[in-house]
Coordinates of C-alpha atoms in Angstrom, one line a residue:
X326 CA 14.4 -17.5 -28.5
X327 CA 11.4 -15.7 -26.8
X328 CA 10.3 -19.0 -25.2
X329 CA 13.8 -19.5 -23.8
X330 CA 13.8 -15.9 -22.5
X331 CA 10.3 -16.5 -20.8
X332 CA 11.7 -19.8 -19.1
X333 CA 14.6 -18.0 -17.9
X334 CA 12.9 -15.1 -16.3
X335 CA 9.7 -16.9 -14.9
X336 CA 9.7 -18.4 -11.5
X337 CA 6.9 -20.8 -11.7
X338 CA 4.9 -21.6 -8.7
X339 CA 2.7 -24.5 -8.8
X340 CA -0.4 -23.9 -6.6
X341 CA -0.4 -26.3 -3.7
X342 CA -4.3 -26.9 -3.9
X343 CA -6.3 -29.8 -5.2
X344 CA -6.9 -28.2 -8.6
X345 CA -7.7 -30.4 -11.6
X346 CA -5.7 -29.4 -14.8
X347 CA -7.6 -29.7 -18.1
X348 CA -5.5 -30.0 -21.0
X349 CA -8.0 -31.1 -23.7
X350 CA -11.3 -29.6 -22.8
X351 CA -12.8 -26.2 -22.6
X352 CA -11.5 -22.9 -23.4
X353 CA -8.1 -21.9 -22.0
X354 CA -7.6 -18.1 -21.0
X355 CA -4.5 -16.5 -19.7
X356 CA -4.8 -13.5 -17.2
X357 CA -1.8 -11.4 -17.0
X358 CA -1.9 -8.6 -14.4
X359 CA 0.1 -5.9 -12.6
X360 CA -0.6 -3.0 -10.4
X361 CA 0.7 0.0 -8.5
X362 CA 3.3 1.0 -11.2
X363 CA 3.4 4.6 -10.1
X364 CA 5.0 6.0 -13.3
X365 CA 8.0 3.8 -12.9
X366 CA 8.6 3.7 -16.6
X367 CA 12.2 3.4 -16.3
X368 CA 14.2 0.3 -14.8
X369 CA 15.5 1.0 -11.2
X370 CA 17.5 -0.9 -8.5
X371 CA 20.8 -2.3 -8.5
X372 CA 22.8 -0.8 -11.5
X373 CA 24.8 -2.0 -14.3
X374 CA 28.2 -0.4 -15.1
X375 CA 26.4 2.1 -17.2
X376 CA 24.2 3.1 -14.5
X377 CA 21.1 1.4 -16.0
X378 CA 18.5 0.0 -13.5
X379 CA 18.0 -3.9 -13.4
X380 CA 14.5 -4.0 -11.9
X381 CA 11.2 -3.1 -13.2
X382 CA 10.4 -0.7 -16.0
X383 CA 7.7 -0.8 -18.5
X384 CA 10.2 -1.8 -21.4
X385 CA 11.1 -5.0 -19.6
X386 CA 7.5 -5.6 -18.9
X387 CA 6.7 -5.0 -22.7
X388 CA 9.2 -8.0 -23.1
X389 CA 7.4 -10.5 -20.9
X390 CA 3.9 -9.1 -22.0
X391 CA 4.9 -9.5 -25.7
X392 CA 6.3 -13.2 -25.1
X393 CA 2.9 -14.3 -23.4
X394 CA 0.7 -12.8 -26.1
X395 CA 3.0 -14.4 -28.9
X396 CA 2.7 -17.9 -27.1
X397 CA -0.9 -17.8 -25.7
X398 CA -4.2 -17.4 -27.9
X399 CA -6.4 -15.8 -25.4
X400 CA -4.8 -13.2 -23.2
X401 CA -6.6 -10.9 -20.8
X402 CA -4.2 -7.8 -19.7
X403 CA -5.2 -6.0 -16.4
X404 CA -3.9 -3.1 -14.7
X405 CA -4.8 -2.7 -10.9
X406 CA -4.6 1.0 -10.9
X407 CA -2.2 3.8 -9.2
X408 CA -0.1 4.9 -12.1
X409 CA 0.0 8.5 -10.6
X410 CA 2.9 9.7 -8.5
X411 CA 6.1 8.3 -7.5
X412 CA 8.7 8.8 -10.0
X413 CA 10.2 11.9 -11.7
X414 CA 8.5 10.7 -14.8
X415 CA 5.1 11.6 -13.2
X416 CA 6.5 15.1 -11.8
X417 CA 7.4 15.7 -15.6
X418 CA 4.6 14.2 -17.5
X419 CA 1.8 13.6 -15.2
X420 CA 1.4 10.1 -16.3
X421 CA 0.4 10.8 -19.8
X422 CA 3.1 8.6 -21.5
X423 CA 2.4 5.8 -19.1
X424 CA -1.4 5.6 -20.3
X425 CA -0.2 5.9 -23.7
X426 CA 2.1 2.9 -23.4
X427 CA -0.4 0.9 -21.7
X428 CA -2.7 1.4 -24.6
X429 CA 0.1 0.5 -27.1
X430 CA 0.7 -2.8 -25.2
X431 CA -2.8 -3.9 -25.4
X432 CA -4.2 -3.7 -21.9
X433 CA -7.7 -4.6 -21.7
X434 CA -8.8 -2.6 -18.4
X435 CA -7.4 -0.4 -15.7
X436 CA -9.2 0.1 -12.4
X437 CA -9.4 3.7 -10.8
X438 CA -6.5 3.9 -8.0
X439 CA -6.7 6.2 -5.1
X440 CA -3.5 8.1 -6.2
X441 CA -5.2 9.2 -9.4
X442 CA -7.3 11.8 -7.2
X443 CA -4.4 13.0 -5.3
X444 CA -4.3 16.3 -7.4
X445 CA -8.1 16.6 -7.7
X446 CA -10.3 15.1 -10.5
X447 CA -9.6 18.0 -12.9
X448 CA -6.1 16.8 -13.3
X449 CA -7.0 13.2 -13.6
X450 CA -9.5 14.1 -16.2
X451 CA -6.9 16.1 -18.2
X452 CA -4.5 13.4 -18.2
X453 CA -6.9 10.7 -19.5
X454 CA -8.5 12.8 -22.2
X455 CA -5.0 13.8 -23.2
X456 CA -3.7 10.3 -23.2
X457 CA -6.7 8.9 -24.9
X458 CA -7.2 11.7 -27.5
X459 CA -6.4 9.1 -30.2
X460 CA -7.8 5.9 -28.6
X461 CA -8.4 4.5 -25.4
X462 CA -8.7 1.3 -23.1
X463 CA -11.5 0.7 -20.5
X464 CA -11.1 2.4 -17.0
X465 CA -13.3 0.7 -14.5
X466 CA -14.9 1.6 -11.2
X467 CA -18.4 0.7 -10.2
X468 CA -18.4 2.4 -6.8
X469 CA -17.4 5.8 -8.1
X470 CA -20.3 8.3 -8.5
X471 CA -19.3 10.7 -11.2
X472 CA -22.7 12.4 -11.3
X473 CA -21.4 15.6 -10.0
X474 CA -18.3 15.6 -12.2
X475 CA -19.3 15.1 -15.8
X476 CA -15.8 15.4 -17.5
X477 CA -14.8 11.9 -16.3
X478 CA -17.9 10.2 -17.1
X479 CA -16.7 9.4 -20.8
X480 CA -13.8 7.8 -19.3
X481 CA -14.9 5.5 -16.4
X482 CA -17.5 2.8 -16.8
X483 CA -18.4 0.2 -14.1
X484 CA -17.6 -2.9 -16.2
X485 CA -16.9 -4.6 -19.4
X486 CA -17.4 -7.9 -21.1
X487 CA -14.6 -9.8 -23.0
X488 CA -15.2 -12.7 -25.2
X489 CA -12.7 -15.6 -25.9
X490 CA -13.8 -18.5 -28.1
X491 CA -17.2 -17.9 -27.0
X492 CA -16.6 -17.7 -23.3
X493 CA -17.8 -14.4 -22.0
X494 CA -15.6 -13.0 -19.1
X495 CA -17.2 -10.0 -17.2
X496 CA -14.8 -7.6 -15.4
X497 CA -15.9 -4.7 -12.8
X498 CA -13.9 -2.3 -10.9
X499 CA -13.8 -1.4 -7.3
X500 CA -11.9 1.6 -5.8
X501 CA -10.9 2.0 -2.1
X502 CA -13.4 4.1 -0.3
X503 CA -12.9 7.8 0.1
X504 CA -9.5 8.6 1.9
X505 CA -9.8 12.2 3.5
X506 CA -6.1 12.6 2.2
X507 CA -7.1 12.7 -1.3
X508 CA -8.9 15.6 -3.3
X509 CA -12.0 13.9 -4.7
X510 CA -14.0 17.2 -4.8
X511 CA -17.5 16.5 -6.5
X512 CA -16.5 12.8 -7.1
X513 CA -18.0 10.4 -4.4
X514 CA -16.6 6.8 -3.9
X515 CA -19.4 4.8 -2.5
X516 CA -18.4 2.7 0.7
X517 CA -20.9 0.2 0.5
X518 CA -18.9 -1.8 -2.1
X519 CA -20.3 -5.3 -1.3
X520 CA -23.8 -4.3 -2.4
X521 CA -22.5 -2.7 -5.5
X522 CA -20.4 -5.9 -6.3
X523 CA -23.5 -8.0 -5.9
X524 CA -25.3 -6.0 -8.3
X525 CA -22.2 -6.1 -10.8
X526 CA -22.1 -9.9 -10.5
X527 CA -26.0 -10.2 -11.1
X528 CA -25.7 -7.9 -14.1
X529 CA -22.8 -9.7 -15.6
X530 CA -24.1 -13.0 -15.0
X531 CA -27.3 -11.9 -16.4
X532 CA -25.6 -10.8 -19.4
X533 CA -24.2 -14.4 -19.9
X534 CA -20.9 -14.0 -18.1
X535 CA -19.1 -17.5 -17.6
X536 CA -16.5 -15.8 -15.5
X537 CA -16.7 -12.8 -13.3
X538 CA -13.4 -10.8 -12.3
X539 CA -13.3 -8.0 -9.8
X540 CA -10.6 -5.6 -10.7
X541 CA -10.0 -4.2 -7.3
X542 CA -8.0 -1.3 -6.0
X543 CA -8.9 -1.6 -2.3
X544 CA -6.4 -3.7 -0.7
X545 CA -6.4 -7.2 0.7
X546 CA -8.3 -6.7 3.6
X547 CA -11.4 -5.4 1.8
X548 CA -11.0 -7.8 -1.0
X549 CA -11.3 -10.6 1.7
X550 CA -14.6 -9.0 3.0
X551 CA -15.6 -8.9 -0.6
X552 CA -14.8 -12.2 -1.4
X553 CA -16.5 -13.6 2.0
X554 CA -19.7 -11.6 1.4
X555 CA -20.5 -11.7 -2.1
X556 CA -21.0 -14.9 -4.1
X557 CA -20.3 -15.3 -7.9
X558 CA -16.8 -13.8 -8.3
X559 CA -14.3 -16.1 -9.6
X560 CA -11.1 -14.0 -9.3
X561 CA -10.2 -10.8 -7.5
X562 CA -7.4 -9.1 -9.4
X563 CA -6.2 -6.8 -6.6
X564 CA -4.1 -3.9 -5.8
X565 CA -3.2 -1.1 -3.3
X566 CA -1.1 -3.0 -0.7
X567 CA 2.1 -3.4 -3.2
X568 CA 2.0 -7.1 -2.1
X569 CA 3.4 -9.9 -4.0
X570 CA 1.3 -13.0 -3.6
X571 CA 3.2 -16.1 -5.4
X572 CA 0.0 -18.0 -4.6
X573 CA -3.6 -16.8 -4.8
X574 CA -5.2 -16.1 -1.6
X575 CA -8.5 -18.5 -1.3
X576 CA -11.6 -17.1 0.5
X577 CA -14.7 -19.2 0.7
X578 CA -17.4 -17.3 -0.5
X579 CA -21.3 -17.5 0.6
X580 CA -22.2 -19.9 -2.1
X581 CA -19.5 -22.4 -0.7
X582 CA -17.2 -21.9 -3.6
X583 CA -13.8 -20.3 -3.5
X584 CA -12.9 -17.0 -4.8
X585 CA -9.2 -16.3 -5.5
X586 CA -7.4 -13.0 -4.9
X587 CA -4.2 -12.0 -6.7
X588 CA -1.8 -9.1 -6.3
X589 CA 1.5 -8.6 -8.0
X590 CA 3.5 -6.1 -6.1
X591 CA 4.6 -2.7 -7.5
X592 CA 6.5 -0.6 -10.0
X593 CA 6.6 -3.3 -12.7
X594 CA 8.8 -5.3 -10.4
X595 CA 6.5 -8.4 -11.1
X596 CA 3.8 -9.6 -13.5
X597 CA 1.3 -12.2 -12.4
X598 CA 0.3 -14.9 -15.0
X599 CA -2.7 -17.1 -14.4
X600 CA -3.9 -19.9 -16.8
X601 CA -7.4 -21.0 -16.3
X602 CA -9.9 -23.1 -18.2
X603 CA -13.8 -22.7 -18.7
X604 CA -15.6 -26.0 -19.5
X605 CA -19.4 -26.2 -19.2
X606 CA -19.4 -23.3 -16.8
X607 CA -16.9 -24.7 -14.6
X608 CA -13.7 -22.4 -14.1
X609 CA -10.6 -24.4 -13.3
X610 CA -7.2 -22.9 -12.5
X611 CA -4.4 -24.5 -14.3
X612 CA -1.4 -22.9 -12.7
X613 CA -0.3 -19.5 -11.6
X614 CA 3.0 -17.9 -12.0
X615 CA 4.7 -14.8 -10.5
X616 CA 7.2 -13.4 -13.2
X617 CA 10.1 -11.3 -11.5
X618 CA 11.0 -8.3 -13.9
X619 CA 14.7 -8.6 -13.1
X620 CA 18.1 -8.4 -14.8
X621 CA 17.3 -11.7 -16.6
X622 CA 14.8 -9.6 -18.7
X623 CA 15.8 -7.7 -21.8
X624 CA 13.9 -4.4 -22.4
X625 CA 11.7 -4.4 -25.5
X626 CA 13.8 -2.0 -27.7
X627 CA 10.9 0.2 -29.0
X628 CA 9.7 0.8 -25.8
X629 CA 13.0 1.4 -24.3
X630 CA 13.8 3.9 -26.9
X631 CA 10.5 5.8 -25.9
X632 CA 11.6 5.7 -22.2
X633 CA 15.0 6.9 -23.0
X634 CA 13.5 9.9 -24.9
X635 CA 11.1 10.7 -22.0
X636 CA 14.2 10.7 -19.7
X637 CA 15.7 13.4 -21.6
X638 CA 12.7 15.7 -20.7
X639 CA 13.3 14.6 -17.2
X640 CA 17.0 15.7 -17.5
X641 CA 16.0 19.1 -19.0
X642 CA 13.7 19.7 -16.0
X643 CA 15.7 18.4 -13.1
X644 CA 19.3 18.0 -14.5
X645 CA 21.1 14.8 -15.0
X646 CA 19.7 12.9 -12.2
X647 CA 20.2 9.5 -13.9
X648 CA 23.9 9.6 -14.6
X649 CA 25.3 11.8 -11.7
X650 CA 26.6 9.3 -8.9
X651 CA 26.0 11.1 -5.4
X652 CA 27.5 8.2 -3.5
X653 CA 27.8 4.4 -3.2
X654 CA 25.6 2.3 -0.8
X655 CA 27.4 -0.4 1.1
X656 CA 24.1 -2.1 1.8
X657 CA 20.5 -1.8 0.9
X658 CA 18.8 1.0 2.9
X659 CA 15.5 -0.6 3.4
X660 CA 12.3 1.2 4.4
X661 CA 10.9 -1.4 6.6
X662 CA 11.7 -2.7 9.9
X663 CA 12.4 -6.2 10.4
X664 CA 9.8 -7.9 12.8
X665 CA 12.4 -10.7 13.8
X666 CA 14.3 -8.0 16.0
X667 CA 12.9 -5.3 18.4
X668 CA 14.5 -2.6 16.4
X669 CA 11.8 -0.4 14.8
X670 CA 13.9 2.5 13.4
X671 CA 14.7 1.9 9.6
X672 CA 18.0 2.5 7.6
X673 CA 15.8 4.9 5.3
X674 CA 14.1 6.6 8.4
X675 CA 17.4 7.2 9.9
X676 CA 19.0 8.6 6.8
X677 CA 16.3 10.8 5.8
X678 CA 15.7 12.5 9.3
X679 CA 19.5 12.8 9.9
X680 CA 19.6 14.6 6.6
X681 CA 16.9 17.1 7.8
X682 CA 18.8 17.7 10.9
X683 CA 22.2 18.1 9.0
X684 CA 20.4 21.1 6.9
X685 CA 18.4 22.8 9.9
X686 CA 20.4 21.9 13.1
X687 CA 17.1 21.4 15.2
X688 CA 16.7 19.3 18.3
X689 CA 15.1 16.5 16.4
X690 CA 13.6 15.8 13.0
X691 CA 10.7 13.3 12.0
X692 CA 9.1 11.7 9.1
X693 CA 6.6 8.9 8.8
X694 CA 7.0 5.4 7.0
X695 CA 4.4 6.3 4.5
X696 CA 6.4 9.4 3.4
X697 CA 9.2 7.2 2.2
X698 CA 8.1 5.5 -0.9
X699 CA 11.2 3.3 -1.7
X700 CA 14.5 1.9 -0.5
X701 CA 17.8 2.7 -1.8
X702 CA 19.6 -0.3 -3.3
X703 CA 23.3 -1.3 -2.7
X704 CA 25.8 0.2 -5.2
X705 CA 25.8 3.5 -7.0
X706 CA 23.0 6.0 -5.9
X707 CA 21.9 8.8 -8.4
X708 CA 19.3 11.5 -8.0
X709 CA 16.7 9.6 -9.5
X710 CA 16.9 7.0 -6.9
X711 CA 16.3 9.7 -4.2
X712 CA 13.6 11.2 -6.1
X713 CA 11.7 8.1 -6.1
X714 CA 12.3 7.2 -2.4
X715 CA 10.6 10.6 -1.7
X716 CA 8.2 10.7 -4.3
X717 CA 5.2 12.3 -2.7
X718 CA 4.2 16.0 -3.1
X719 CA 4.3 18.3 -5.9
X720 CA 5.4 21.8 -6.1
X721 CA 3.8 23.6 -9.2
X722 CA 6.7 25.9 -9.6
X723 CA 9.6 23.6 -9.8
X724 CA 8.0 19.9 -10.1
X725 CA 9.7 18.9 -6.9
X726 CA 8.1 17.4 -3.9
X727 CA 7.8 18.4 -0.3
X728 CA 9.7 21.3 1.4
X729 CA 11.1 21.1 4.6
X730 CA 9.6 23.0 7.5
X731 CA 10.7 23.8 11.0
X732 CA 8.7 24.2 14.3
X733 CA 8.7 24.3 18.0
X734 CA 6.6 21.8 20.0
X735 CA 6.2 21.1 23.8
X736 CA 7.2 17.8 25.1
X737 CA 3.8 16.8 25.9
X738 CA 2.4 17.5 22.5
X739 CA 5.4 15.5 20.9
X740 CA 4.4 12.6 23.2
X741 CA 0.9 12.9 21.8
X742 CA 2.3 12.8 18.3
X743 CA 4.4 9.7 19.2
X744 CA 1.2 8.0 20.5
X745 CA -0.8 8.8 17.2
X746 CA 2.2 7.4 15.3
X747 CA 1.7 4.1 17.1
X748 CA -2.1 3.9 17.0
X749 CA -2.5 1.8 14.1
X750 CA 0.1 -0.8 15.1
X751 CA -0.6 -4.2 13.3
X752 CA -3.1 -2.3 10.9
X753 CA -1.0 0.0 8.9
X754 CA 2.5 1.1 9.3
X755 CA 2.3 4.3 7.1
X756 CA 2.1 6.7 10.2
X757 CA 4.6 4.9 12.2
X758 CA 7.3 7.7 12.9
X759 CA 11.1 7.8 12.4
X760 CA 13.3 10.2 14.3
X761 CA 16.6 11.7 14.4
X762 CA 17.8 13.1 17.8
X763 CA 15.1 10.9 19.7
X764 CA 15.0 7.5 21.1
X765 CA 12.5 5.9 22.9
X766 CA 10.8 2.5 23.6
X767 CA 7.1 1.4 23.3
X768 CA 4.9 -1.4 24.4
X769 CA 2.4 -2.6 21.6
X770 CA 0.3 -4.7 24.0
X771 CA -0.8 -1.6 25.7
X772 CA -4.0 0.5 24.6
X773 CA -3.8 3.0 22.1
X774 CA -2.7 6.2 23.8
X775 CA -0.6 4.6 26.4
X776 CA 2.1 2.7 24.4
X777 CA 5.1 5.0 24.7
X778 CA 7.2 4.1 27.8
X779 CA 7.8 7.6 29.0
X780 CA 11.0 7.1 31.2
X781 CA 12.5 5.8 27.9
X782 CA 12.3 8.9 25.8
X783 CA 15.4 10.8 25.4
X784 CA 16.2 13.8 23.3
X785 CA 20.1 14.2 22.3
X786 CA 20.8 12.0 25.3
X787 CA 18.7 13.7 27.9
X788 CA 15.3 12.8 29.3
X789 CA 12.3 14.4 27.6
X790 CA 10.8 17.3 29.5
X791 CA 7.0 17.5 29.1
X792 CA 6.9 21.2 29.7
X793 CA 10.1 22.2 27.4
X794 CA 9.8 23.3 23.9
X795 CA 11.9 21.5 21.2
X796 CA 12.8 22.6 17.8
X797 CA 11.8 20.1 15.1
X798 CA 12.3 19.6 11.4
X799 CA 9.7 17.9 9.2
X800 CA 8.5 17.7 5.6
X801 CA 5.7 20.0 4.5
X802 CA 3.5 17.0 3.9
X803 CA 3.7 16.0 7.6
X804 CA 3.4 19.7 8.7
X805 CA 0.2 20.1 6.9
X806 CA -1.3 17.2 8.7
X807 CA -0.6 18.3 12.3
X808 CA -3.6 20.6 13.0
X809 CA -6.0 17.7 11.5
X810 CA -4.7 15.2 14.1
X811 CA -4.8 17.7 17.0
X812 CA -1.1 18.4 17.5
X813 CA -0.3 22.0 18.7
X814 CA 3.1 23.5 17.5
X815 CA 4.4 27.2 17.2
X816 CA 6.6 29.1 14.9
X817 CA 5.8 26.9 11.9
X818 CA 8.0 28.0 9.1
X819 CA 8.2 26.5 5.6
X820 CA 11.7 26.8 4.2
X821 CA 12.9 27.2 0.6
X822 CA 14.8 24.0 0.8
X823 CA 13.2 20.9 -0.9
X824 CA 13.4 17.5 1.0
X825 CA 14.9 15.7 -2.1
X826 CA 17.7 18.4 -2.5
X827 CA 18.5 18.1 1.3
X828 CA 18.7 14.3 1.1
X829 CA 20.8 14.5 -2.0
X830 CA 23.3 16.8 -0.6
X831 CA 23.6 14.8 2.6
X832 CA 24.1 11.6 0.6
X833 CA 26.7 13.3 -1.5
X834 CA 28.8 14.1 1.7
X835 CA 29.4 10.3 2.1
X836 CA 31.7 8.6 -0.3
X837 CA 30.4 5.5 1.1
X838 CA 26.9 5.5 2.4
X839 CA 26.1 2.8 5.1
X840 CA 22.9 3.1 7.1
X841 CA 21.3 0.4 9.4
X842 CA 18.9 0.2 12.1
X843 CA 20.4 1.7 15.2
X844 CA 18.0 1.0 18.1
X845 CA 16.5 4.7 18.0
X846 CA 13.2 3.0 18.6
X847 CA 12.7 -0.2 20.4
X848 CA 9.6 -2.3 20.7
X849 CA 9.0 -4.2 24.0
X850 CA 6.9 -7.4 24.5
X851 CA 7.1 -7.7 20.7
X852 CA 6.6 -11.7 20.8
X853 CA 3.1 -11.0 22.5
X854 CA 2.2 -8.7 19.4
X855 CA 3.9 -9.5 16.2
X856 CA 4.4 -12.7 14.2
X857 CA 7.7 -13.4 12.5
X858 CA 6.8 -11.5 9.7
X859 CA 8.7 -11.0 6.3
X860 CA 9.4 -7.3 6.8
X861 CA 6.7 -6.1 4.4
X862 CA 4.2 -3.4 5.0
X863 CA 1.0 -4.3 7.1
X864 CA 2.5 -7.2 9.3
X865 CA 0.1 -9.5 10.8
X866 CA -0.2 -9.8 14.8
X867 CA 0.6 -13.0 16.3
X868 CA -2.9 -13.6 17.6
X869 CA -3.7 -16.8 16.1
X870 CA -5.0 -18.1 19.5
X871 CA -7.9 -15.6 19.3
X872 CA -10.7 -16.0 16.9
X873 CA -12.4 -12.9 16.1
X874 CA -14.6 -11.5 13.4
X875 CA -17.7 -9.1 13.0
X876 CA -20.8 -9.4 10.8
X877 CA -22.2 -7.7 8.8
X878 CA -19.1 -5.7 7.5
X879 CA -19.9 -3.1 6.3
X880 CA -22.8 -2.5 8.5
X881 CA -25.3 0.1 9.4
X882 CA -25.9 1.0 12.2
X883 CA -25.0 -2.4 14.1
X884 CA -22.5 -5.1 13.9
X885 CA -21.8 -8.2 15.9
X886 CA -18.3 -9.0 17.0
X887 CA -17.8 -12.6 17.8
X888 CA -14.7 -13.8 19.5
X889 CA -13.2 -16.7 21.0
X890 CA -10.5 -16.5 23.9
X891 CA -8.3 -19.4 24.9
X892 CA -7.4 -18.2 28.5
X893 CA -8.9 -16.7 31.5
X894 CA -8.1 -13.1 31.9
X895 CA -9.3 -9.5 32.0
X896 CA -11.0 -8.6 28.6
X897 CA -11.1 -5.2 27.0
X898 CA -12.7 -4.7 23.6
X899 CA -12.3 -0.9 22.4
X900 CA -13.3 0.9 19.2
X901 CA -11.0 3.4 17.5
X902 CA -11.4 5.8 14.5
X903 CA -9.1 6.4 11.7
X904 CA -7.3 8.9 13.9
X905 CA -6.6 6.3 16.6
X906 CA -9.0 8.0 18.9
X907 CA -11.0 5.8 21.2
X908 CA -14.7 6.0 20.4
X909 CA -16.3 3.0 22.4
X910 CA -15.4 0.7 25.2
X911 CA -17.6 -2.6 24.6
X912 CA -16.2 -4.8 27.1
X913 CA -14.1 -4.2 30.3
X914 CA -14.3 -7.1 32.7
X915 CA -12.9 -10.6 34.1
X916 CA -13.9 -13.3 31.7
X917 CA -13.3 -17.0 31.3
X918 CA -12.1 -18.8 28.3
X919 CA -14.7 -19.5 25.9
X920 CA -16.8 -17.9 22.9
X921 CA -18.6 -14.7 23.2
X922 CA -20.1 -12.1 21.0
X923 CA -20.9 -8.1 21.7
X924 CA -22.8 -5.7 19.6
X925 CA -21.7 -2.4 18.6
X926 CA -24.4 0.1 17.7
X927 CA -22.8 3.0 15.8
X928 CA -25.9 5.0 15.1
X929 CA -24.2 8.0 16.6
X930 CA -20.9 7.9 14.7
X931 CA -20.1 9.1 11.2
X932 CA -19.7 6.7 8.4
X933 CA -16.1 5.6 7.8
X934 CA -13.5 3.0 8.7
X935 CA -13.1 2.0 12.4
X936 CA -10.8 -0.4 14.2
X937 CA -11.7 -2.8 17.1
X938 CA -9.2 -4.1 19.5
X939 CA -9.5 -7.1 21.7
X940 CA -7.1 -7.3 24.6
X941 CA -6.8 -10.2 27.2
X942 CA -4.6 -9.7 30.2
X943 CA -4.0 -13.2 31.4
X944 CA -5.1 -14.3 34.8
X945 CA -2.1 -16.6 35.3
X946 CA 1.4 -15.3 35.1
X947 CA 2.3 -18.2 32.9
X948 CA 0.0 -17.2 30.1
X949 CA 1.0 -14.6 27.5
X950 CA -0.7 -11.1 27.0
X951 CA -3.1 -11.6 24.0
X952 CA -4.5 -9.0 21.6
X953 CA -5.9 -8.7 18.2
X954 CA -7.0 -6.0 15.8
X955 CA -9.9 -5.9 13.4
X956 CA -11.4 -3.5 10.8
X957 CA -14.8 -2.6 10.1
X958 CA -16.8 -0.1 7.7
X959 CA -19.7 1.9 8.9
X960 CA -21.6 2.7 5.7
X961 CA -24.6 5.0 6.5

């Protein structure tokens, strides 16, 4: 029966590469991985008649993991990090039950995620020490320096070695370099991850590792840099982006061999299963499967009983948010825009900001894509669904997330904020803004700071007045960022109302909830900038005609940007910091098609992530405007 369940719930993807399958020789190992679970212990998504979720949840994941373990002798079970924050379970228990359940399921290792430090190292240390009071499993990160914070030292280590039928598998962890939004305190995350990874590979290979795996919480962009710069890594089991890779991403490493990168989505929605064989030092992939944790998977009864008991604690804290229906959604309310159309407002962005204004009656309301965690699914909507969609923030007194805030902003400052929201197009959509009461268009092919089409901005049907002051509603998370990004406001007032309560009330006003993209935000020249992506976070620009890379990366203090342009035109290369501020102009001249390179010396710049943008304005009207954006890390 278990095998039948497995066959029913598994979507098998045979990798379209020339891999040799070895059935008789060598040692076969099964690598099972998931990531970015964010305390989603209970199933969610479309509901049954009894309001049970049908997607994800640790009890369903336990069924799949148990089935694999019952059929495969050598199973390596890995978690890509980020179990903190995102569900009412976390706001009630702070992740302790999730660690305990992962331990009971036999996880071999977890890497430290960036969200684990969202509340500071003291909270993280208390959670881990509580959950692991009667036994633990390894938590890994080789680029975290804990010398200034001893309480975490017993719990986090650089690497481990596992042995399967005489085959040694070395696993080391890497955490995304320091994000200023997180409270790291005396904990330091080293940005020179390629050097550290090289040392880890050398140490593990020197200790006899036949296979080396990097358990990474750095995201696909940095994982690709790692794979391309460090030889000796067989697999990178990735996280952070919440991507689902139905096939591993291959990258040729400096030794001329291939390193494969994996990632398995979020929230226990999918589990990756890799079968590989090790024979005489040769590591061969047999097959890779992405297992959807959907309605076809039954929850493991013992784990489900624990989750159901935990839900009672959530209900005691927040009320019956699992069984009280607020409304019925006529369609899925997604949080991402569809790159096949020019509409850049989203159903969730429109819903949340409309709810703000219904409460405060300000001229406009603003949120950011990154402040909306999840979509709402077609069918009944309960309070837990809204809680998960607005899962950031934490109020110590109540356990809720962000409060609402009102303020006044001058039109010119509002335009500046809109430009900052557009500064990382093609890189990261988290700071892309959503609005109620405001409409505008933008041109992504223009330089950062000049993308908003000023004559298109309307506030409640009237053209924007740069000298006028407008009342605005935001949440307290966005309000806290305004000063750090240079936006001036007046009369900033924190309200007693919580964002979750306000959105709950607004949804409850609709017997049937139907929200769609409405054209509040329109993108011009989109075909010159975007590819026809699949609507997930971090779309890739449609710039395959331009070949561009930089090396070394990370670098100190100089890096060489090599690029090839296919047309004659006026070429710009700009460099921006993480706030979207231009810090250097490297090229600004007419050029003919061909291959070029330019050196950026950043000796006067602070360490951190930078973006470089190549822009080609065509000399001929028949050619398209071309651009490409890349990331680089200055590690001093």
